[in-house]
Each structure stands twice: as C-alpha cells, then as structure tokens.
Amino acid sequence: MYERNYYKSSRTTPAAHHSPRLRRAMYFLAALAAVVLFLIWLFLGQFRFMFWRYSSFTGFPFGTREYLVLFQNNNELRPTGGFISTYGVLKFSHGVYSGLDFYDVYGGVDAHPYVEPPLVLSTLLENEDYKGHTFRDANYDPDFRLSADELIKFYGMTKPDEKIDGVIAADFTFLENLVALYEPMEVDGYSLTKDNLFETLTTVASDIDRHNEDALQNRKNITTPLVKSIIKKTLILPWRIGTALDTLAQGFKEKHVLAAFERSGIQSSFHMRGWDGALPQSDMGDALAVNEGNYGGMKSDRYLTRDVEYELNVTNRRDVLGNPVVNAVVTITLTHEGNYNVPMSGPYTGYLRVMIPIGSDIVEGATVTEEREDVYVLGELVELNPGESVTYSYSYELPEYVWNDSTYYLHLHKQPGTNADRYRVIVHAPDGMGLVAPLFTVHENLGTYDTFLDTDQNLQFSLTSDENPPRVVSHEITGDNEITIAFNEQLNTEHAGNPGNYSVVDTNFKDATFTDEITVKSVKVDGSAVILLLSGMTDQPSERYSVSFKGITDTTGNLIKENPRVVTVVAALADTASQPSETNE
C-alpha cells in the first residue's frame, strides 16, 4: 500500500508543477498581445476606427478582398479629382496584404463593346477621336460614390470574374506629398522629388507616338515601382508610419484621396468623416458645390484659377415656415493664367457645374441642366484660351429648409482635386438687423467670409433683434419745397409720416433780410427715407435751413438718438448740383 501510494504521488507531481508555469506563460502572452494591439491602435491615429473594421476590410480570417486603386491627375481636373491616368488592384487574402499592381487606362480595360457616353462628353470630345464611354472617363458624376459604381461596372466588362469591394482614388497632389516624405526617391533610374515628380511622370507617359498602337499599349509605367517603393520605405522605417498616416488623413480631408466601399459598415465610417466624396445631402441647409471637368484642355488646370463669390441677401419677406426669404447670387470667375505651352497648356475646354439646393427658385442666369435627386445642376460648356477669363452669374431664391431653428446653415463643398480656390461669402441682413455669425467678419448688418477653400466648410449665422436707434445718413433739398432725410433702416411709418413731428426754420445765414416762413404740409415715408413736402420755401441759393424732428422710430420701436434731432440743409446754387448736406453730430 505504501509503495502504490508513493508511485501514485510521483506520477501526479509533474503535472502539478507545470500547470502554474504554463498559466504564467499564457498570461504573459495575453498581456503582450494586448500591449501590441494597444500600440497598433495608438499608432493608427486618425484611422483608429479601422482597427475595428480590419476584418471587414481585409477579409480576415477566411475571405479575400479586392479594391480598385486609381491615380487621378488633378492637373487635368475631372469631377471626382482628375483624369484617371493609372489604375491598380489592391488585394488581401485571409486578412493579409497580397499585392498591388498598376495598369495603363489605355490597355485591356478598354476592350469592351461601345457604350453611349453622356451627351456632354460626346459634345466636348467629338474632335478627339472619341470611341464612346469607357473606364478612364467613368468618374463623370461629381458624387464619388456614384462614379465608383460606374467604375466597378466598367471594370467588370473586361474582368467579369473579379469581385471589386470598393474604389480608392488618390490624385497627383497626394502622390507629391508622399514622395516628399522620402525624397529623393530612386525609381527605375529616375531621381524623384516633390518638385520634379509631375515633369518626370508626364515626360515618361507622353514621350510616345500616340498614333502607334504598340507604343501606346507598352508605354512605360513607373507608378507601380514608385508606389511599391513608398510602401516598402514606410514599413521598413516604422517611425514613419505615423507621418504617412497623417499625410493620408490630410489627403482625405482635403479630398486629394477618396474612398467608397461596398460594405456598409466601412462605407458609413468614411461617409461620416466626409471622406467618400459624397455631395451634400438635400434638405439639410444651404449648400454650394462648384465642380469643373477638363475635357480636352490638356493640363491647363495647373494654370486655371477659380474665384467664387456667394452673396446672400436676407429679406424682410417670410416664407411658409415664417423664416426670412433669402435671395442668393453666385458668381464664378475662371481665369486661364497660362500661355501656349502644348501639351501642358493651351485652349481649355471643359464642363462647369454649379450645384445648388433642390427647391431653389432660379430667377436669372441659367436653367437646370441635369435632373438629380440631391441637387439642382446649372451647367456650362466652357472654352477658354490662355490669358482669358470668363464669369458666370446666377440668381435664385433659396428654399425654406436653409433655416433650422432660426439659424441659417451653409455647406461650402470643395471639389476633389482642387487646391485652395478662393471663396467669398457676403451676407446682407435686413436694414437695422444684426448678425451673429461665427467665422464671419461682421459689421452691423453685413457679414463677410473670405477663404481659400482647402476642405469642406460649414458656416452659419442668425439674425439678432435690432437694439440700435435709426441713424441719419443724409439730408438735402431734393426739389422745390422738398427736403429728403435718409436713415440707415426702415422706419415706423406712423411716427415718421406725422407732419407734426417736423419743423423747418430759415436760419437767415445767407440773407438776414428775408426770412422764409415754412410749413410742413405732408410727409412721405419711402422705406428708410422721409420726404418732407413743404410750402413757403423761396429761392435763396446757399441759404441754410434748420430741420427738427422728433418721435421717429424704426420698425422695432427704437427711438432716434437725441429727441428731438436737428440737422442743417443747404440750398444749392442755381447753376450747381445739390451741395453736400451737413449734420449736427
């Protein structure tokens, strides 16, 4: 019995010794994994939301994902950021990156039956040996999500067996910013920097015979080795990952990078950050989106400037919801600052869209040229030679939903691919009203906002109650027995129209021997002006008259400062126009 117990005890002892050691190892590995995951989460910065979307994005653990990757040349601007010069396919297998290769848009992706192009494209490209709608022009819709759908459809015409899970687009500006992190970069015998990247890639891509099919099909493509070199340098220099991610986040904010996904979870994450290139949602306040497409204008967008002015006049009229009616005037000026430098700069041909809220009542300047569910489109075909400028202006009354709880909201929508175009917003509140307008410079009832738009911008303002008395801005003799006094705001007609509130006295300043006995017969109130109709005033050039008035209020009941108020008017010389009036301040 003793021996059996002894051996039994010996057999169970090793397991008892190993169990705590194994548990400690497991705890250590779990803690280490937690630390690593936390550091990864920390490192992701503005992309931390993707930590929770990793499985969906990469197909981990048992799936695959493929994404179209586009490089858009914003020197040849298109609705979603630029002409698609190169495209690639980014692949993941079981959650692991498995490849990224780029292809020429003039290659096999074009080998599909004829597709009828949008009318605008067939018009603008009719002299370009245009062979129908195809992949490289499929980013025609200014809403990147809709263009992404078209791009996937065109890609599927020649690659029907491949399932595309989303589209990611980056423009030339973003590529330059990436190269700047590692410059100079040695790629295929070229020393690339941010400053020479455009010239180098343009020379490589264009230095061929475009009428030679073999040359066109086999033109050199250094985008693939360039991008792979950037990825490699980022991964082998991990301290650069944070900087690279910051550059990517800034690219999304400035719309030099866009992304649209098939899976709703990832798509909604990008949409809520404004990273998917969606147009403003209708019925959510005022919105202005100016969008340009260069079709046949070479690389002229390097030399094109865009100046947008948006003037808002808030009226005293009320809409059906009781909000002030707002009249808008948008003016866009395009200027070609380049010269004749073919193939870089030359005559520009393009399509300009101005997108305004659904329900706007267009007063002057254009008609709606595209039927959409989200915005009204005012379109123009533009032709512009180097050194020329063209201006388009449209007037319309905004719909009532631009107001929400007595606050007006405006979304300025930056076009993808543009680099800080100038925008000015000018707000005129009704006379005598004030403005509360963050980001605006406000002077009484005038608000101005002036910026070079590099990201979408949201603005707002509200009207404040008038607490200031009406001010006299001018006073003069405007006719025989007629004096006009102009104020800075509309007046209460009951008070301002009462003749008993006025008196006019000849001061005998010029001729003390003759004194006019003047009577105020009646008063006409014309908005912010008071016209005194008199009797007894004779022709005395340069004579001065003292005008006294009292009890004058504006439409909100504010009484004039100094009550009664006295001003002096001067009779003009017979052979001159009315002389400037004088005010006793």
Coordinates of C-alpha atoms in Angstrom, one line a residue:
M1 CA 0.0 0.0 0.0
Y2 CA 2.8 2.3 0.9
E3 CA 4.6 1.7 -2.4
R4 CA 1.5 2.1 -4.5
N5 CA 0.7 5.4 -2.8
Y6 CA 4.3 6.5 -3.4
Y7 CA 4.3 5.8 -7.0
K8 CA 0.9 7.4 -7.5
S9 CA 2.1 10.5 -5.8
S10 CA 5.2 10.6 -8.1
R11 CA 3.1 10.3 -11.2
T12 CA 0.8 13.3 -10.4
T13 CA 3.5 15.7 -9.1
P14 CA 5.0 16.8 -12.5
A15 CA 1.6 18.0 -13.8
A16 CA 1.1 19.9 -10.7
H17 CA 4.5 21.7 -11.1
H18 CA 3.9 22.5 -14.8
S19 CA 0.4 23.9 -14.6
P20 CA 1.3 27.2 -12.8
R21 CA 4.2 27.8 -15.2
L22 CA 2.0 27.3 -18.2
R23 CA -0.6 29.6 -16.8
R24 CA 2.1 32.3 -16.2
A25 CA 3.2 31.9 -19.8
M26 CA -0.3 32.2 -21.1
Y27 CA -0.9 35.3 -19.0
F28 CA 2.3 36.9 -20.3
L29 CA 1.5 36.2 -24.0
A30 CA -2.0 37.6 -23.4
A31 CA -0.6 40.7 -21.8
L32 CA 1.9 41.0 -24.6
A33 CA -0.8 40.7 -27.3
A34 CA -2.9 43.3 -25.5
V35 CA 0.1 45.7 -25.4
V36 CA 0.8 45.1 -29.1
L37 CA -2.8 45.7 -30.1
F38 CA -2.9 48.8 -28.0
L39 CA 0.3 50.2 -29.6
I40 CA -1.2 49.4 -33.1
W41 CA -4.4 51.2 -32.1
L42 CA -2.4 54.1 -30.8
F43 CA -0.2 54.2 -34.0
L44 CA -3.3 54.3 -36.2
G45 CA -4.1 57.9 -35.1
Q46 CA -7.0 59.2 -37.2
F47 CA -7.5 55.7 -38.6
R48 CA -8.3 54.1 -35.3
F49 CA -11.8 53.4 -36.4
M50 CA -10.3 51.0 -38.9
F51 CA -8.9 48.9 -36.1
W52 CA -12.5 47.6 -35.6
R53 CA -13.1 47.3 -39.3
Y54 CA -9.9 45.3 -40.1
S55 CA -11.7 42.0 -40.6
S56 CA -14.3 43.5 -42.9
F57 CA -11.6 45.5 -44.9
T58 CA -9.1 42.6 -45.3
G59 CA -11.3 39.5 -45.3
F60 CA -9.8 38.1 -42.2
P61 CA -9.8 35.2 -41.4
F62 CA -11.2 33.2 -44.4
G63 CA -12.0 35.7 -47.1
T64 CA -10.5 37.8 -49.8
R65 CA -10.8 41.5 -50.8
E66 CA -10.0 43.4 -53.9
Y67 CA -10.1 47.2 -54.3
L68 CA -9.7 49.3 -57.4
V69 CA -7.0 52.0 -56.8
L70 CA -7.0 55.0 -59.1
F71 CA -4.5 57.7 -59.6
Q72 CA -6.2 60.8 -60.8
N73 CA -4.2 63.6 -62.4
N74 CA -5.7 66.8 -61.0
N75 CA -3.7 68.9 -63.4
E76 CA -6.4 67.7 -65.8
L77 CA -9.3 68.1 -63.4
R78 CA -12.3 65.8 -63.6
P79 CA -15.5 65.7 -61.4
T80 CA -14.0 63.4 -58.8
G81 CA -10.5 64.8 -58.8
G82 CA -8.7 64.3 -62.1
F83 CA -8.2 62.3 -65.2
I84 CA -7.6 58.6 -64.4
S85 CA -4.1 58.0 -65.7
T86 CA -3.4 54.7 -63.9
Y87 CA -5.4 52.1 -62.1
G88 CA -4.4 49.2 -59.9
V89 CA -5.9 46.4 -57.9
L90 CA -5.2 46.1 -54.2
K91 CA -5.6 42.6 -52.9
F92 CA -5.9 40.9 -49.5
S93 CA -6.2 37.2 -48.7
H94 CA -7.2 35.9 -45.3
G95 CA -6.5 39.3 -43.8
V96 CA -3.0 39.6 -45.3
Y97 CA -1.9 42.1 -48.0
S98 CA -1.2 40.0 -51.1
G99 CA -0.4 42.5 -53.9
L100 CA -0.9 45.8 -55.6
D101 CA -0.1 46.2 -59.3
F102 CA -0.9 49.1 -61.6
Y103 CA -2.1 49.2 -65.2
D104 CA -2.5 51.7 -68.0
V105 CA -6.0 53.0 -68.6
Y106 CA -5.4 52.8 -72.4
G107 CA -4.9 49.0 -72.0
G108 CA -7.2 46.0 -71.8
V109 CA -9.7 47.7 -69.6
D110 CA -11.0 49.5 -72.8
A111 CA -11.7 46.2 -74.6
H112 CA -15.5 46.2 -74.3
P113 CA -18.4 46.9 -76.6
Y114 CA -19.4 50.5 -77.4
V115 CA -21.1 52.4 -74.5
E116 CA -23.1 55.5 -75.2
P117 CA -21.4 58.5 -73.4
P118 CA -23.2 61.3 -71.6
L119 CA -24.2 64.0 -74.0
V120 CA -21.8 66.5 -72.6
L121 CA -18.8 64.1 -73.2
S122 CA -19.8 63.3 -76.7
T123 CA -20.1 67.1 -77.4
L124 CA -16.8 68.1 -75.8
L125 CA -14.8 65.1 -77.1
E126 CA -16.2 64.9 -80.6
N127 CA -12.9 66.1 -82.1
E128 CA -10.8 63.8 -80.0
D129 CA -11.4 60.6 -82.0
Y130 CA -13.8 59.6 -79.2
K131 CA -14.8 56.0 -79.3
G132 CA -17.5 56.0 -76.6
H133 CA -17.8 55.9 -72.9
T134 CA -15.1 53.9 -71.1
F135 CA -13.3 53.3 -67.8
R136 CA -11.0 56.3 -67.9
D137 CA -13.9 58.7 -68.2
A138 CA -16.3 56.9 -65.9
N139 CA -15.6 59.3 -63.0
Y140 CA -18.1 61.7 -64.6
D141 CA -20.5 62.0 -61.7
P142 CA -19.4 64.6 -59.1
D143 CA -20.6 62.3 -56.3
F144 CA -17.7 59.8 -55.9
R145 CA -19.9 57.1 -54.6
L146 CA -21.9 57.1 -57.9
S147 CA -18.7 57.3 -60.0
A148 CA -17.3 54.4 -58.1
D149 CA -20.3 52.3 -59.0
E150 CA -19.7 53.2 -62.7
L151 CA -16.0 52.4 -62.5
I152 CA -16.7 49.0 -61.0
K153 CA -19.3 48.3 -63.7
F154 CA -16.8 49.2 -66.5
Y155 CA -14.1 47.2 -64.9
G156 CA -16.4 44.2 -64.8
M157 CA -16.9 44.4 -68.5
T158 CA -13.4 43.1 -69.1
K159 CA -12.9 41.3 -65.8
P160 CA -16.3 39.7 -65.1
D161 CA -14.9 37.1 -62.7
E162 CA -13.3 39.6 -60.3
K163 CA -15.4 41.0 -57.4
I164 CA -14.4 44.5 -56.5
D165 CA -15.1 45.5 -52.9
G166 CA -14.5 49.3 -53.2
V167 CA -12.7 52.1 -55.0
I168 CA -9.9 54.2 -53.6
A169 CA -8.7 57.3 -55.6
A170 CA -5.7 59.5 -55.0
D171 CA -4.6 62.5 -57.0
F172 CA -1.3 63.9 -58.0
T173 CA -1.1 66.3 -55.1
F174 CA -1.3 63.5 -52.7
L175 CA 1.4 61.5 -54.5
E176 CA 3.7 64.5 -54.4
N177 CA 3.1 64.8 -50.6
L178 CA 4.0 61.1 -50.2
V179 CA 7.2 61.5 -52.2
A180 CA 8.1 64.5 -50.1
L181 CA 8.3 62.2 -47.1
Y182 CA 11.2 60.2 -48.7
E183 CA 12.7 62.4 -51.3
P184 CA 14.8 61.9 -53.3
M185 CA 13.5 58.6 -54.3
E186 CA 15.4 56.5 -56.9
V187 CA 12.9 54.6 -59.1
D188 CA 13.7 52.9 -62.4
G189 CA 16.7 55.2 -62.9
Y190 CA 14.8 58.4 -62.1
S191 CA 15.6 60.6 -59.0
L192 CA 12.1 61.8 -57.9
T193 CA 11.3 64.7 -55.6
K194 CA 8.1 66.5 -54.9
D195 CA 9.2 69.3 -57.2
N196 CA 10.1 67.2 -60.3
L197 CA 7.5 64.5 -60.0
F198 CA 5.0 66.0 -62.3
E199 CA 7.5 66.8 -65.0
T200 CA 9.1 63.4 -64.8
L201 CA 6.0 61.3 -64.9
T202 CA 4.4 63.5 -67.6
T203 CA 7.5 63.1 -69.8
V204 CA 7.6 59.3 -69.3
A205 CA 3.9 58.9 -70.1
S206 CA 3.8 61.4 -73.0
D207 CA 7.1 60.7 -74.8
I208 CA 5.5 58.2 -77.2
D209 CA 3.8 58.1 -80.6
R210 CA 0.1 58.2 -79.6
H211 CA -0.9 57.0 -83.1
N212 CA 1.3 53.9 -82.7
E213 CA -0.8 51.2 -81.0
D214 CA 2.2 49.2 -79.9
A215 CA 3.8 52.3 -78.3
L216 CA 0.6 53.2 -76.6
Q217 CA 0.0 49.8 -75.2
N218 CA 3.5 49.5 -74.0
R219 CA 4.3 52.9 -72.7
K220 CA 6.4 52.9 -69.6
N221 CA 4.7 52.9 -66.2
I222 CA 6.7 53.9 -63.2
T223 CA 3.7 54.3 -60.9
T224 CA 3.8 50.7 -59.8
P225 CA 7.5 50.7 -58.7
L226 CA 7.1 54.2 -57.2
V227 CA 4.1 53.2 -55.0
K228 CA 5.7 49.9 -54.0
S229 CA 8.9 51.8 -53.0
I230 CA 6.8 54.2 -50.8
I231 CA 5.1 51.2 -49.1
K232 CA 8.4 49.5 -48.6
K233 CA 10.1 52.6 -47.1
T234 CA 7.1 53.1 -44.8
L235 CA 7.2 49.5 -43.5
I236 CA 11.0 49.3 -43.0
L237 CA 11.0 52.6 -41.3
P238 CA 8.2 52.1 -38.8
W239 CA 8.7 55.5 -37.2
R240 CA 7.5 56.9 -40.5
I241 CA 4.1 55.1 -40.3
G242 CA 2.6 57.8 -38.1
T243 CA 3.7 60.5 -40.5
A244 CA 2.5 58.6 -43.5
L245 CA -0.9 58.0 -41.9
D246 CA -1.2 61.7 -41.0
T247 CA -0.4 62.6 -44.6
L248 CA -3.1 60.1 -45.7
A249 CA -5.7 61.6 -43.3
Q250 CA -4.9 65.1 -44.5
G251 CA -5.3 63.8 -48.1
F252 CA -8.8 62.6 -47.2
K253 CA -9.7 65.8 -45.5
E254 CA -8.6 67.9 -48.5
K255 CA -10.2 65.5 -50.9
H256 CA -7.0 64.5 -52.6
V257 CA -7.9 61.0 -51.5
L258 CA -11.4 59.5 -51.7
A259 CA -12.8 56.0 -50.9
A260 CA -16.1 54.3 -51.5
F261 CA -16.8 50.7 -50.3
E262 CA -19.4 48.0 -51.0
R263 CA -19.7 47.0 -47.3
S264 CA -22.0 49.4 -45.4
G265 CA -20.0 49.4 -42.2
I266 CA -16.8 50.7 -43.7
Q267 CA -18.7 53.0 -46.1
S268 CA -20.6 54.6 -43.3
S269 CA -17.4 55.2 -41.3
F270 CA -15.8 57.0 -44.3
H271 CA -19.1 58.9 -45.1
M272 CA -19.4 60.3 -41.6
R273 CA -15.9 61.8 -41.9
G274 CA -16.7 63.3 -45.3
W275 CA -14.0 61.0 -46.9
D276 CA -16.2 59.4 -49.6
G277 CA -16.7 62.4 -51.9
A278 CA -20.5 62.4 -51.4
L279 CA -22.4 65.5 -52.5
P280 CA -24.2 67.4 -49.7
Q281 CA -27.4 65.8 -48.5
S282 CA -30.5 67.7 -49.6
D283 CA -32.9 69.3 -47.1
M284 CA -30.1 69.9 -44.7
G285 CA -29.5 73.6 -45.1
D286 CA -28.0 75.6 -48.0
A287 CA -25.1 74.1 -50.0
L288 CA -22.9 75.3 -52.8
A289 CA -20.8 73.0 -54.9
V290 CA -18.8 74.2 -57.9
N291 CA -17.4 71.4 -60.0
E292 CA -15.3 71.5 -63.1
G293 CA -14.4 68.8 -65.6
N294 CA -11.5 69.4 -68.0
Y295 CA -12.3 67.6 -71.3
G296 CA -9.8 68.4 -74.0
G297 CA -7.9 71.2 -72.2
M298 CA -4.6 69.3 -71.7
K299 CA -3.0 70.0 -68.3
S300 CA -4.5 73.6 -68.2
D301 CA -5.8 73.2 -64.6
R302 CA -2.2 73.8 -63.5
Y303 CA -2.8 77.4 -64.7
L304 CA -6.6 77.8 -64.1
T305 CA -7.8 80.0 -61.1
R306 CA -11.3 79.8 -59.8
D307 CA -12.9 82.7 -57.9
V308 CA -16.3 82.0 -56.3
E309 CA -18.4 84.7 -54.7
Y310 CA -21.7 83.9 -52.9
E311 CA -23.9 86.8 -52.0
L312 CA -26.9 86.2 -49.7
N313 CA -29.5 88.9 -49.2
V314 CA -31.8 88.2 -46.3
T315 CA -35.1 90.0 -46.9
N316 CA -38.0 91.1 -44.7
R317 CA -40.3 88.7 -46.5
R318 CA -41.3 85.5 -44.8
D319 CA -41.6 82.0 -46.3
V320 CA -44.3 79.5 -45.5
L321 CA -42.4 78.4 -42.3
G322 CA -42.1 82.0 -41.1
N323 CA -38.3 82.3 -41.9
P324 CA -36.8 85.2 -43.8
V325 CA -36.6 84.7 -47.5
V326 CA -33.0 84.6 -48.7
N327 CA -32.0 85.6 -52.2
A328 CA -28.7 84.3 -53.5
V329 CA -26.3 85.3 -56.2
V330 CA -23.4 83.1 -57.1
T331 CA -20.7 84.3 -59.4
I332 CA -17.8 82.1 -60.7
T333 CA -14.8 83.5 -62.5
L334 CA -12.4 81.2 -64.3
T335 CA -9.1 82.6 -65.5
H336 CA -6.6 80.9 -67.6
E337 CA -3.3 82.3 -66.4
G338 CA -1.1 80.0 -68.6
N339 CA 0.3 80.5 -72.1
Y340 CA 0.5 78.3 -75.2
N341 CA 2.8 75.6 -74.0
V342 CA 1.5 72.4 -75.7
P343 CA 1.0 69.7 -74.4
M344 CA 0.9 71.3 -71.0
S345 CA -1.1 74.4 -71.5
G346 CA -3.4 75.6 -74.4
P347 CA -7.0 76.2 -75.1
Y348 CA -9.2 74.9 -72.3
T349 CA -12.4 73.0 -72.9
G350 CA -14.5 71.9 -70.0
Y351 CA -17.8 71.4 -68.3
L352 CA -18.7 73.6 -65.3
R353 CA -21.4 72.5 -62.9
V354 CA -22.8 74.8 -60.2
M355 CA -24.9 72.7 -57.8
I356 CA -27.5 74.4 -55.6
P357 CA -30.2 73.2 -53.2
I358 CA -33.3 71.3 -54.5
G359 CA -36.3 73.6 -54.5
S360 CA -34.4 76.8 -55.3
D361 CA -36.3 79.2 -57.4
I362 CA -34.0 80.3 -60.2
V363 CA -34.5 84.0 -61.0
E364 CA -31.9 84.8 -63.5
G365 CA -28.8 83.4 -65.3
A366 CA -29.5 79.8 -66.1
T367 CA -31.8 76.8 -66.2
V368 CA -31.4 73.4 -64.6
T369 CA -29.4 71.3 -67.0
E370 CA -29.3 68.0 -65.1
E371 CA -32.1 66.2 -63.2
R372 CA -30.8 64.8 -59.9
E373 CA -32.4 63.8 -56.6
D374 CA -29.8 65.6 -54.4
V375 CA -29.2 69.0 -56.1
Y376 CA -30.1 71.2 -59.0
V377 CA -27.3 71.5 -61.6
L378 CA -26.6 74.6 -63.5
G379 CA -24.2 73.6 -66.3
E380 CA -22.0 75.5 -68.7
L381 CA -19.7 74.3 -71.6
V382 CA -16.6 76.4 -71.2
E383 CA -14.0 77.4 -73.8
L384 CA -11.1 79.5 -72.6
N385 CA -7.8 80.5 -74.2
P386 CA -4.6 81.3 -72.3
G387 CA -4.9 84.8 -70.9
E388 CA -8.7 84.8 -71.0
S389 CA -11.2 85.0 -68.2
V390 CA -14.9 84.1 -68.1
T391 CA -17.6 84.9 -65.5
Y392 CA -20.9 83.1 -64.9
S393 CA -23.5 84.5 -62.5
Y394 CA -26.8 83.0 -61.3
S395 CA -29.5 84.4 -59.1
Y396 CA -32.1 82.4 -57.2
E397 CA -34.3 82.3 -54.2
L398 CA -33.3 79.7 -51.6
P399 CA -35.8 77.1 -50.3
E400 CA -37.1 77.4 -46.7
Y401 CA -35.1 74.5 -45.3
V402 CA -31.9 76.5 -45.3
W403 CA -33.1 77.7 -41.9
N404 CA -33.2 75.4 -38.9
D405 CA -34.4 76.8 -35.6
S406 CA -33.8 80.4 -36.8
T407 CA -30.3 79.6 -37.8
Y408 CA -29.1 79.6 -41.4
Y409 CA -26.7 76.8 -42.4
L410 CA -24.4 76.8 -45.4
H411 CA -22.1 74.0 -46.6
L412 CA -19.3 75.0 -49.0
H413 CA -18.4 71.9 -50.9
K414 CA -14.8 71.6 -52.0
Q415 CA -14.3 69.9 -55.3
P416 CA -11.9 66.9 -55.1
G417 CA -8.5 67.6 -56.6
T418 CA -8.6 71.4 -56.3
N419 CA -6.0 73.3 -54.4
A420 CA -7.5 76.1 -52.3
D421 CA -9.7 78.0 -54.7
R422 CA -10.9 81.4 -53.4
Y423 CA -14.4 81.6 -51.9
R424 CA -16.1 84.7 -50.6
V425 CA -19.5 84.7 -48.8
I426 CA -21.2 88.0 -48.3
V427 CA -24.3 88.2 -46.1
H428 CA -26.6 91.3 -46.0
A429 CA -29.1 91.2 -43.2
P430 CA -32.2 93.5 -43.4
D431 CA -31.6 97.1 -42.5
G432 CA -31.3 97.6 -38.8
M433 CA -30.8 93.9 -38.0
G434 CA -27.7 92.4 -36.6
L435 CA -25.8 89.2 -37.3
V436 CA -24.4 86.5 -35.1
A437 CA -22.1 84.7 -37.5
P438 CA -19.1 82.6 -36.2
L439 CA -16.2 82.7 -38.7
F440 CA -17.6 85.8 -40.5
T441 CA -16.3 89.3 -40.1
V442 CA -19.4 91.2 -39.0
H443 CA -20.1 95.0 -39.3
E444 CA -23.6 95.9 -38.3
N445 CA -25.8 94.0 -40.8
L446 CA -23.0 92.9 -43.1
G447 CA -21.1 89.7 -42.7
T448 CA -18.2 88.6 -44.9
Y449 CA -16.3 85.3 -45.0
D450 CA -13.2 85.1 -47.2
T451 CA -11.1 81.9 -47.6
F452 CA -9.0 79.7 -49.8
L453 CA -11.1 76.6 -49.6
D454 CA -8.9 73.5 -48.9
T455 CA -11.5 71.4 -47.1
D456 CA -15.3 71.4 -46.9
Q457 CA -16.5 74.3 -44.7
N458 CA -19.7 74.6 -42.7
L459 CA -20.9 78.1 -41.9
Q460 CA -23.9 79.5 -40.1
F461 CA -25.5 82.8 -39.0
S462 CA -28.6 84.0 -37.2
L463 CA -30.3 87.4 -37.1
T464 CA -30.3 89.5 -33.9
S465 CA -33.0 91.8 -32.7
D466 CA -32.5 95.5 -33.6
E467 CA -31.4 97.4 -30.5
N468 CA -29.9 100.4 -32.2
P469 CA -31.8 103.6 -33.0
P470 CA -32.2 104.7 -36.6
R471 CA -29.3 106.8 -37.8
V472 CA -29.4 109.7 -40.3
V473 CA -27.2 109.0 -43.3
S474 CA -28.1 112.0 -45.5
H475 CA -30.3 115.1 -45.7
E476 CA -30.7 117.6 -48.6
I477 CA -33.1 119.7 -50.5
T478 CA -34.3 117.5 -53.4
G479 CA -36.8 119.8 -55.1
D480 CA -38.9 122.9 -54.9
N481 CA -40.3 122.9 -51.4
E482 CA -38.9 119.4 -50.8
I483 CA -36.4 118.0 -48.3
T484 CA -35.4 114.4 -48.1
I485 CA -33.9 112.8 -45.0
A486 CA -32.4 109.3 -45.4
F487 CA -31.9 106.9 -42.5
N488 CA -30.0 103.6 -42.3
E489 CA -33.0 101.4 -41.8
Q490 CA -36.7 101.3 -42.4
L491 CA -38.9 103.5 -40.2
N492 CA -42.2 103.1 -38.4
T493 CA -44.5 104.9 -40.9
E494 CA -47.0 106.0 -38.2
H495 CA -44.3 108.1 -36.5
A496 CA -42.2 109.1 -39.4
G497 CA -45.2 110.1 -41.5
N498 CA -46.7 112.5 -39.0
P499 CA -46.1 116.1 -40.2
G500 CA -46.5 117.3 -36.6
N501 CA -43.1 115.7 -35.8
Y502 CA -41.2 118.1 -38.1
S503 CA -40.4 121.7 -38.3
V504 CA -38.2 123.7 -40.8
V505 CA -36.7 127.1 -40.0
D506 CA -34.9 129.6 -42.2
T507 CA -31.7 130.4 -40.3
N508 CA -31.0 133.7 -42.3
F509 CA -27.4 132.5 -42.6
K510 CA -27.0 133.9 -46.1
D511 CA -29.7 136.7 -46.2
A512 CA -30.8 138.1 -42.9
T513 CA -33.2 140.5 -44.6
F514 CA -35.5 137.8 -45.9
T515 CA -37.0 135.0 -43.7
D516 CA -39.0 132.1 -45.2
E517 CA -42.0 131.1 -43.2
I518 CA -42.0 127.3 -43.9
T519 CA -44.8 124.9 -43.2
V520 CA -44.6 121.1 -43.4
K521 CA -47.7 120.2 -45.5
S522 CA -47.2 116.4 -45.6
V523 CA -44.7 113.6 -45.2
K524 CA -44.0 110.7 -47.5
V525 CA -42.2 107.7 -46.0
D526 CA -40.3 105.6 -48.5
G527 CA -38.8 102.7 -46.6
S528 CA -35.8 104.3 -44.9
A529 CA -36.3 107.7 -46.4
V530 CA -38.5 110.6 -45.3
I531 CA -39.6 113.2 -47.9
L532 CA -40.9 116.5 -46.4
L533 CA -43.3 118.3 -48.7
L534 CA -43.3 122.0 -47.8
S535 CA -44.7 125.4 -48.5
G536 CA -43.1 128.8 -48.1
M537 CA -39.5 128.0 -49.2
T538 CA -38.2 130.5 -51.7
D539 CA -35.2 130.5 -53.9
Q540 CA -32.3 131.6 -51.7
P541 CA -29.0 129.9 -53.0
S542 CA -26.6 128.8 -50.3
E543 CA -29.2 129.5 -47.6
R544 CA -29.2 127.2 -44.6
Y545 CA -32.4 125.6 -43.1
S546 CA -32.6 124.0 -39.7
V547 CA -34.8 120.8 -39.7
S548 CA -36.0 119.5 -36.4
F549 CA -37.8 116.1 -36.0
K550 CA -38.9 114.1 -33.0
G551 CA -40.6 110.8 -32.1
I552 CA -39.1 108.9 -35.1
T553 CA -38.7 105.2 -34.5
D554 CA -37.6 102.2 -36.6
T555 CA -39.9 99.2 -37.3
T556 CA -38.8 97.6 -34.0
G557 CA -39.6 100.7 -31.9
N558 CA -36.1 102.1 -31.3
L559 CA -36.3 105.9 -30.9
I560 CA -33.8 108.2 -32.6
K561 CA -30.9 109.3 -30.5
E562 CA -31.3 112.9 -29.4
N563 CA -35.0 113.5 -29.5
P564 CA -35.7 116.0 -31.0
R565 CA -32.9 115.8 -33.6
V566 CA -31.7 118.8 -35.5
V567 CA -29.9 118.8 -38.9
T568 CA -29.0 121.5 -41.3
V569 CA -29.6 121.5 -45.1
V570 CA -28.2 124.0 -47.6
A571 CA -29.9 125.3 -50.7
A572 CA -27.8 124.7 -53.7
L573 CA -26.5 127.4 -56.0
A574 CA -28.7 127.9 -59.1
D575 CA -26.1 126.6 -61.5
T576 CA -24.7 123.6 -59.5
A577 CA -26.0 120.3 -58.3
S578 CA -27.1 119.9 -54.7
Q579 CA -24.4 120.6 -52.2
P580 CA -23.3 118.1 -49.6
S581 CA -25.5 118.3 -46.5
E582 CA -24.3 119.0 -43.0
T583 CA -25.2 117.1 -39.9
N584 CA -25.1 118.3 -36.4
E585 CA -23.4 115.3 -34.7

